Tab-separated table of C-alpha atoms and ligand atoms in Angstrom:
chain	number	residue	atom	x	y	z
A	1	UNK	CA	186.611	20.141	41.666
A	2	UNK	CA	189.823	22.003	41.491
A	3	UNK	CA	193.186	19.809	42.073
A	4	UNK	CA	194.688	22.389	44.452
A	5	UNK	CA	193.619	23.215	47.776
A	6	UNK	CA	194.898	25.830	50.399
A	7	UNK	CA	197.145	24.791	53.290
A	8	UNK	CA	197.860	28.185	54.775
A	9	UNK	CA	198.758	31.826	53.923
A	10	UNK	CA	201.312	34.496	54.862
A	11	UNK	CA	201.247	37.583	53.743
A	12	UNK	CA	201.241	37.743	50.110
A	13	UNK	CA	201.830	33.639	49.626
A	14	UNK	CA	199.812	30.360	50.117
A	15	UNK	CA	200.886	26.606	50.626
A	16	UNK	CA	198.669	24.656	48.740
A	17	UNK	CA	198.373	20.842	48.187
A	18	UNK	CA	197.605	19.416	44.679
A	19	UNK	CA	194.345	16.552	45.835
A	20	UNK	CA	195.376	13.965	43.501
A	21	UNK	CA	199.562	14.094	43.977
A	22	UNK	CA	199.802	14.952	47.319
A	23	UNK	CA	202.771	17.713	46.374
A	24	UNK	CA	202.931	20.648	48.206
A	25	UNK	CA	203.818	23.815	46.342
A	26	UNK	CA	204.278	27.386	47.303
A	27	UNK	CA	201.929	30.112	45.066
A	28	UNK	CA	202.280	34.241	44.873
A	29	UNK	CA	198.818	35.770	44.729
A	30	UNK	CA	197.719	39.041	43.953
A	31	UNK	CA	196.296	41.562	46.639
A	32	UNK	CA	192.328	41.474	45.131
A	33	UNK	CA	192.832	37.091	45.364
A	34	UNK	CA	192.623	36.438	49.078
A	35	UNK	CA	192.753	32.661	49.264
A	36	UNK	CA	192.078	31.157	52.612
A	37	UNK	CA	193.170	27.709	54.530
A	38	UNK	CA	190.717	25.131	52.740
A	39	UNK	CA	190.095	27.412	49.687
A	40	UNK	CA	189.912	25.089	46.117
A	41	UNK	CA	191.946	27.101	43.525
A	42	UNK	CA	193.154	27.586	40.503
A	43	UNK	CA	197.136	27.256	39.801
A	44	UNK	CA	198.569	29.104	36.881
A	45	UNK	CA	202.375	28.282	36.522
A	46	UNK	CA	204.563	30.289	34.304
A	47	UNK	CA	208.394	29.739	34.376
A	48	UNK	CA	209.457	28.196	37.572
A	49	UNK	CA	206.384	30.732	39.201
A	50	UNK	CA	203.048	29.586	40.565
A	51	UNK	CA	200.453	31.873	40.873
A	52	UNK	CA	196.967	31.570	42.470
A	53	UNK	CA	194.356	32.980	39.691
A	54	UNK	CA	190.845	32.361	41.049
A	55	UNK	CA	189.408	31.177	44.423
A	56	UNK	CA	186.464	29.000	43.454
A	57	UNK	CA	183.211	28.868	45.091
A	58	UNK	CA	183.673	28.153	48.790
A	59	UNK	CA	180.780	25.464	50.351
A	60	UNK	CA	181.040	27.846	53.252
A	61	UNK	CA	182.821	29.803	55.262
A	62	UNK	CA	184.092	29.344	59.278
A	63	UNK	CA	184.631	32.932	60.586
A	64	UNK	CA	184.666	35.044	63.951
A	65	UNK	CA	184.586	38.146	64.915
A	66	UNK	CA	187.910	40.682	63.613
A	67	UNK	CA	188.636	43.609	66.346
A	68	UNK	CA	185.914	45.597	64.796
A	69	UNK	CA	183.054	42.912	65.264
A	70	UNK	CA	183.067	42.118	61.791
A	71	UNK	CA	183.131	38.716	59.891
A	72	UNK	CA	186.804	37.269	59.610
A	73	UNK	CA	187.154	34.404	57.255
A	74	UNK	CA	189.247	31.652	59.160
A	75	UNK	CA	188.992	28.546	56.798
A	76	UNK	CA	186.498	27.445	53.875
A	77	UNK	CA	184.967	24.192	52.572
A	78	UNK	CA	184.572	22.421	56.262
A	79	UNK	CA	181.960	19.981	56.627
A	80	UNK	CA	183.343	19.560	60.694
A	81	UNK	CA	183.370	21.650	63.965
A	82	UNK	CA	185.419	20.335	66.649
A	83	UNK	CA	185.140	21.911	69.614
A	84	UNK	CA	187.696	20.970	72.060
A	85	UNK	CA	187.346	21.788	75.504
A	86	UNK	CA	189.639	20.579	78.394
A	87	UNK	CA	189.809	20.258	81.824
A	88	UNK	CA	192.449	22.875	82.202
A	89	UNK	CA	192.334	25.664	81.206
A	90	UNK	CA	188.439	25.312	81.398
A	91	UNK	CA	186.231	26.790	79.422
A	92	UNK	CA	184.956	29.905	79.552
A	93	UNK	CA	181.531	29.904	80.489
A	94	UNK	CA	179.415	30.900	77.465
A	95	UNK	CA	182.139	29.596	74.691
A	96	UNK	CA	180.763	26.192	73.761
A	97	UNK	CA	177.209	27.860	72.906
A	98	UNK	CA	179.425	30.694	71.017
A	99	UNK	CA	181.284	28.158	68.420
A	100	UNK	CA	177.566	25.934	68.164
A	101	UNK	CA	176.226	29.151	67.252
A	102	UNK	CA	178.513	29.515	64.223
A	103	UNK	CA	178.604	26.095	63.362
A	104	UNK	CA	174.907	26.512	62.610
A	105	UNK	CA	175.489	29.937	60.315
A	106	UNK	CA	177.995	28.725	58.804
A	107	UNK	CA	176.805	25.074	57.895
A	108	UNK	CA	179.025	22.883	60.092
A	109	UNK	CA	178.202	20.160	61.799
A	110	UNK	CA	179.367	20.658	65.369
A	111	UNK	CA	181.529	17.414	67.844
A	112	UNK	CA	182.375	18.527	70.975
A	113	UNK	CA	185.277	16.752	72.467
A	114	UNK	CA	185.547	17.012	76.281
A	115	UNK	CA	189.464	16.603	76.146
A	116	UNK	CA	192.089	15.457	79.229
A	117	UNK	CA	189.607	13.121	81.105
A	118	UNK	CA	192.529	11.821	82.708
A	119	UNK	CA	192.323	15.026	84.949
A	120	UNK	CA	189.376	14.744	86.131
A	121	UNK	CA	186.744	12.132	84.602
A	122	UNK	CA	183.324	13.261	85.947
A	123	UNK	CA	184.462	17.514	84.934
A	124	UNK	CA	182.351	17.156	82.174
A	125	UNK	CA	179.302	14.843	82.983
A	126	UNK	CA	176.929	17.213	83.377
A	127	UNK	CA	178.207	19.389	80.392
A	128	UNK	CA	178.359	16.504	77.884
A	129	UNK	CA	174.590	15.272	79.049
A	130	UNK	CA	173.371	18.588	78.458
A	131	UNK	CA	174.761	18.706	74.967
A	132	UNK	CA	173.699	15.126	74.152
A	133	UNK	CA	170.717	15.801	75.102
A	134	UNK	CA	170.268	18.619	72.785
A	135	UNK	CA	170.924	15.953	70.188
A	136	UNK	CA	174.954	17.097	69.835
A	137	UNK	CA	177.777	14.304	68.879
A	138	UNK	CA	180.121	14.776	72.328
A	139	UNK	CA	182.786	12.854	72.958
A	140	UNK	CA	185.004	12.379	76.083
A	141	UNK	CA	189.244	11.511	75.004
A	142	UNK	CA	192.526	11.942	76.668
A	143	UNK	CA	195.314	12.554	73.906
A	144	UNK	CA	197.916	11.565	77.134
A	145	UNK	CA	196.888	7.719	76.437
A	146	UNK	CA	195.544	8.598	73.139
A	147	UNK	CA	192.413	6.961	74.528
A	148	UNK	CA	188.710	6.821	72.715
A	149	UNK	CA	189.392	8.249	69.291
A	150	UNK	CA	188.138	5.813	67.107
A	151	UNK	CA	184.997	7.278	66.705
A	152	UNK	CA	186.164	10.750	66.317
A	153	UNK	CA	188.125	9.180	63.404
A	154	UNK	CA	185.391	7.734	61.779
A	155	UNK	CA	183.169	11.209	61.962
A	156	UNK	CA	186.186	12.674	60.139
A	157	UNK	CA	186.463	10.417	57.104
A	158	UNK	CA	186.107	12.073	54.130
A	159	UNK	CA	185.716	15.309	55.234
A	160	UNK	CA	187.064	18.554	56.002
A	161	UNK	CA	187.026	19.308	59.770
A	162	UNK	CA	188.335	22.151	61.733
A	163	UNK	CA	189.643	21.952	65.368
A	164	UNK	CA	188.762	25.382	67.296
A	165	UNK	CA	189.266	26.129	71.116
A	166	UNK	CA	190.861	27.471	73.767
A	167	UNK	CA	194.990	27.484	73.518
A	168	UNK	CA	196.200	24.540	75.710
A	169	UNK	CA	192.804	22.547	75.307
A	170	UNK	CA	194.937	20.079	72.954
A	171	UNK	CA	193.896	20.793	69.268
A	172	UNK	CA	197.375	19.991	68.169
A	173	UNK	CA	197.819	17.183	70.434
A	174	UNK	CA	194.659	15.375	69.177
A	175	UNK	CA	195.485	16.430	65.577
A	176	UNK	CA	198.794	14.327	66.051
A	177	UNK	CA	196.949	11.736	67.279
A	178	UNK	CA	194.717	11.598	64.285
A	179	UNK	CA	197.720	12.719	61.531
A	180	UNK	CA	200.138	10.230	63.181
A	181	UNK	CA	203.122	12.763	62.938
A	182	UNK	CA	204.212	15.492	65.197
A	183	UNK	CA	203.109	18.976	65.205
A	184	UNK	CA	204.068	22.049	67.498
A	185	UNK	CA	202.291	21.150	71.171
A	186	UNK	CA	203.389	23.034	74.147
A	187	UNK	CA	202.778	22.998	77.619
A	188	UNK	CA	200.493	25.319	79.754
A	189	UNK	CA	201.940	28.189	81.304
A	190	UNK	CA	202.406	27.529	85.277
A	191	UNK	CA	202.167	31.405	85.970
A	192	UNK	CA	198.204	31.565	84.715
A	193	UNK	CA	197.226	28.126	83.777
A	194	UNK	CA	196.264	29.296	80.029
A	195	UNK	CA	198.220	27.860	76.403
A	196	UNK	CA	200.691	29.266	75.274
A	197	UNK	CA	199.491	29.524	71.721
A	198	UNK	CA	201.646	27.169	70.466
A	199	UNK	CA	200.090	26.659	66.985
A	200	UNK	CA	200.645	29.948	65.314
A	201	UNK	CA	198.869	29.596	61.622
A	202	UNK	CA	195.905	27.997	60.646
A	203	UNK	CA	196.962	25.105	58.915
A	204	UNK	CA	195.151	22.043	56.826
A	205	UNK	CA	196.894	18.578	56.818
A	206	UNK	CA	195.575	15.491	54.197
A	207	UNK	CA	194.800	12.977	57.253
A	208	UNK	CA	196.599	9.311	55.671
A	209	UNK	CA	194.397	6.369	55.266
A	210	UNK	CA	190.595	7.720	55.838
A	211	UNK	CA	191.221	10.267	52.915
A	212	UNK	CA	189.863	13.513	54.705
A	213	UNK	CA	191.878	16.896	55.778
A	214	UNK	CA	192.290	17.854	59.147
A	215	UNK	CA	192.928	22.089	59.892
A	216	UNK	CA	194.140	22.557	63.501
A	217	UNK	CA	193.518	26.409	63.972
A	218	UNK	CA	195.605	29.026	66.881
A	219	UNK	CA	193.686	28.815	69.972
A	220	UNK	CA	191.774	31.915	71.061
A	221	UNK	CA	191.202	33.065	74.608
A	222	UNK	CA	187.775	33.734	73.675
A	223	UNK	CA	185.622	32.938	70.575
A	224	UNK	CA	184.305	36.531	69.485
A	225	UNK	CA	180.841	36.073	66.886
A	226	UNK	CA	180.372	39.108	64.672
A	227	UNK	CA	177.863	41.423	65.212
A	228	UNK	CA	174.282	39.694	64.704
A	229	UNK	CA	170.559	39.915	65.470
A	230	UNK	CA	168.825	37.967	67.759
A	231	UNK	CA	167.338	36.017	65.495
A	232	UNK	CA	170.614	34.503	64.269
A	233	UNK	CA	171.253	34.022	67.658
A	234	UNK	CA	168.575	31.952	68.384
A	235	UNK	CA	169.316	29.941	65.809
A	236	UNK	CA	172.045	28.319	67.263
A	237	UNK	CA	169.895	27.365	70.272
A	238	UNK	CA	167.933	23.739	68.785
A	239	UNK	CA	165.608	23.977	72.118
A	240	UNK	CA	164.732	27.909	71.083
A	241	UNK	CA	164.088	27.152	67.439
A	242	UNK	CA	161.857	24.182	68.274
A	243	UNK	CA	159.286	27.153	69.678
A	244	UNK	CA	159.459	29.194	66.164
A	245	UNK	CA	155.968	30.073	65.932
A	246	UNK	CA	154.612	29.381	69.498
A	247	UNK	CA	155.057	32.900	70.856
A	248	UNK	CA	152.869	35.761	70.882
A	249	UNK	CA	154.804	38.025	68.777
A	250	UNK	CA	156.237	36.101	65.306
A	251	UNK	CA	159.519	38.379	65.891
A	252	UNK	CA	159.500	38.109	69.642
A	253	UNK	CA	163.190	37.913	70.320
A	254	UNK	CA	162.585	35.470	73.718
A	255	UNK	CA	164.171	38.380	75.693
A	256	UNK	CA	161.340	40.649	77.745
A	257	UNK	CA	158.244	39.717	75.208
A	258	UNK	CA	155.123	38.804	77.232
A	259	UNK	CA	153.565	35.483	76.383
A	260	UNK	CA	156.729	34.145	75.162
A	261	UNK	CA	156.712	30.325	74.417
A	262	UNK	CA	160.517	29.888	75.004
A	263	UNK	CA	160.877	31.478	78.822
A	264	UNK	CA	157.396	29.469	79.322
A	265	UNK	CA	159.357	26.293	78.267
A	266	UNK	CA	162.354	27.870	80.488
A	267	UNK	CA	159.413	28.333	82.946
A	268	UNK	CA	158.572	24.518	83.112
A	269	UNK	CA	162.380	23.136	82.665
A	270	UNK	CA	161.889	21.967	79.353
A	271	UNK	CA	164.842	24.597	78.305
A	272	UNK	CA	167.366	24.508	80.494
A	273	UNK	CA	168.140	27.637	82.557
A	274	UNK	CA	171.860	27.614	81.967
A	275	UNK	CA	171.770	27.430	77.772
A	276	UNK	CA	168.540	30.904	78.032
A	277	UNK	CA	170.762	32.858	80.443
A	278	UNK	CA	173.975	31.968	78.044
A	279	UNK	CA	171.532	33.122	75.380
A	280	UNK	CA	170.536	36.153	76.877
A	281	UNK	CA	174.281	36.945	77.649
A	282	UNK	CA	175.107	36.299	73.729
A	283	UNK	CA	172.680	38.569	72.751
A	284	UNK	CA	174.048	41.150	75.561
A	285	UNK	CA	177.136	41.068	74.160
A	286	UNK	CA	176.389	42.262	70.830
A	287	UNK	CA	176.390	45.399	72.168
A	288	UNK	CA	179.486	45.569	72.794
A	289	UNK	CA	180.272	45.868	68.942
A	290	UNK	CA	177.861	49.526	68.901
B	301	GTP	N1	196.764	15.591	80.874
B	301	GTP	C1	196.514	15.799	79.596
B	301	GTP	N2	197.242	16.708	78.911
B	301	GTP	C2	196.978	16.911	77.607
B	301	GTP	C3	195.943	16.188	76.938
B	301	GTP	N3	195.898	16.631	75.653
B	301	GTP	C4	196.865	17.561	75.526
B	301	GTP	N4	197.512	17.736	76.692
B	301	GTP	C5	198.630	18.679	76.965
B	301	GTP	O1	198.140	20.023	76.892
B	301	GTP	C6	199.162	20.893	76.404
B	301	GTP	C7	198.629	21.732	75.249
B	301	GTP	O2	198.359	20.886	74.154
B	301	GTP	P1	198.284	21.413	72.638
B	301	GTP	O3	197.873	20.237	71.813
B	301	GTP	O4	199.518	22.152	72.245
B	301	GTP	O5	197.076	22.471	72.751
B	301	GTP	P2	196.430	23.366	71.580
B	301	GTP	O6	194.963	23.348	71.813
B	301	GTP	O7	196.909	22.920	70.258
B	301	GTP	O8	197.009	24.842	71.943
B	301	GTP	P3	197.235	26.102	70.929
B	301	GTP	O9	198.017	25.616	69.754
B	301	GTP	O10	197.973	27.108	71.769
B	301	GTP	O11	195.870	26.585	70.541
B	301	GTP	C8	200.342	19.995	76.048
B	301	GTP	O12	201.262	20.041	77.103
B	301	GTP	C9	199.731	18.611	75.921
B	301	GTP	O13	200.645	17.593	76.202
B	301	GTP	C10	195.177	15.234	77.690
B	301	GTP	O14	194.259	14.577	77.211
B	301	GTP	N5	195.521	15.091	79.010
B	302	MG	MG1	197.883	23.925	68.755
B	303	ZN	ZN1	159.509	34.228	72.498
């Protein structure tokens, strides 16, 4: 295990953190190293210069989709994918099957946090028995009151976990919460309800006491996955992988095949109708990357 670990990076410079001193220390790297938040490297210091040598081998990878529908690597090394959704500004409707999508190709495990209950406490009921049902951690907080995040706490201890979502949704708000210290939080916009994209950079923070790192990451409008088959796809969906085999066709896609095991199972409400049309409209929207 390397004693440094990424913070952030801007342009041809990363923060990084040494693990067992705590100090923070600013690092050149060349153009072919391209260290990213949560990367473990190696620090070679010459003079009064620290440079980043070699990224070591990353756990895994969270990315999303760059402008061209290709993977863009946000942050390495998490073990956590917190998906914060809110009240207001409300999700949009396929996003929360989007991120659980890459959580599972990347090799995170997924808690969805149903954020601002205050607002409205039955928004989310339906929502967050869905999910639970589908055998998902979910969790329902307010970060006004700082209300019901002992749990959440406890999921996060000793580990790396990642905050994604919608701008506004409260990433930075609940990261506070957890970091007890203040980061950059900013109201909604009045004019069209959505953040303001307060938090800028994605950044990693050493959470005190329960010795694990927190990285609260810019809010996107919407959560763009990178162009993939069908099959990674339906890999995401826990209720569509449960019929692997069942169908008539071992590479039926679920989509128009006859015989097909899932839309029987769709058929007879053991798969809910809302997650197969969101999975049909995933799949649809590959093609917008062609
Ligand atoms: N009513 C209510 N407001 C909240 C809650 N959590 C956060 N907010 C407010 O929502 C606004 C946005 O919060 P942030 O924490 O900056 O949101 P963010 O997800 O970090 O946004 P970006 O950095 O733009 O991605 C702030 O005005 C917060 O005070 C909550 O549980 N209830
Ligand atoms: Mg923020
Ligand atoms: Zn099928």
């Amino acid at each position: 295990m390397s004693q440094y670990r990424v913070i952030s990076t801007r342009k041809q410079t990363a923060l990084v953190i040494n693990t067992k001193t705590n100090e923070q220390q600013p690092c050149f790297f060349p153009r072919k190293v391209k260290p990213i938040c949560g990367d473990n490297v190696t620090v070679q210091t010459n003079k009064n210069e620290h440079v980043i040598s070699k990224i070591l081998p990353r756990r895994n990878v969270f990315a999303r989709a760059n402008h061209k529908g290709l993977r863009q690597n946000i942050a390495a090394n998490v073990d956590n994918q917190i998906i914060v959704v809110a009240v207001q500004p409300e999700p949009t409707r396929d996003l929360i099957n989007r991120y659980l999508i890459a959580a599972h190709l990347c090799g995170m495990k997924p808690i969805i946090v149903f954020n601002k209950n205050d607002i409205d406490k039955d928004f989310f009921n339906e929502t967050n028995s869905l999910y639970q049902s589908l055998g998902y951690i979910t969790l329902s907080t307010n970060a006004k009151t700082q209300s019901n995040f002992d749990e959440l706490i406890d999921l996060m201890a000793n580990k790396t976990s990642i905050f994604v979502g919608m701008s506004g949704v409260g990433k930075s708000s609940i990261s506070e919460i957890i970091l007890k210290q203040p980061l950059k939080t900013g109201e909604i916009s009045k004019k069209t309800g959505k953040g303001a994209h307060v938090t800028s950079v994605t950044h990693m923070y050493k959470i005190p006491d329960i010795t694990g790192y927190l990285i609260d990451s810019p809010g996107v409008w919407e959560y763009g996955l990178w162009k993939m088959q069908e099959p990674e796809i339906a890999a995401g969906f826990p209720e569509i992988s449960a019929q692997n085999g069942q169908c008539k066709f071992s590479n039926c896609t679920h989509t128009h095949e006859p015989e097909c095991a899932v839309k029987q199972a769709v058929d007879n409400r053991e798969i809910s109708k809302l997650r197969y049309d969101s999975y049909l409209r995933i799949i649809d929207s590959m093609k917008y990357w062609d």
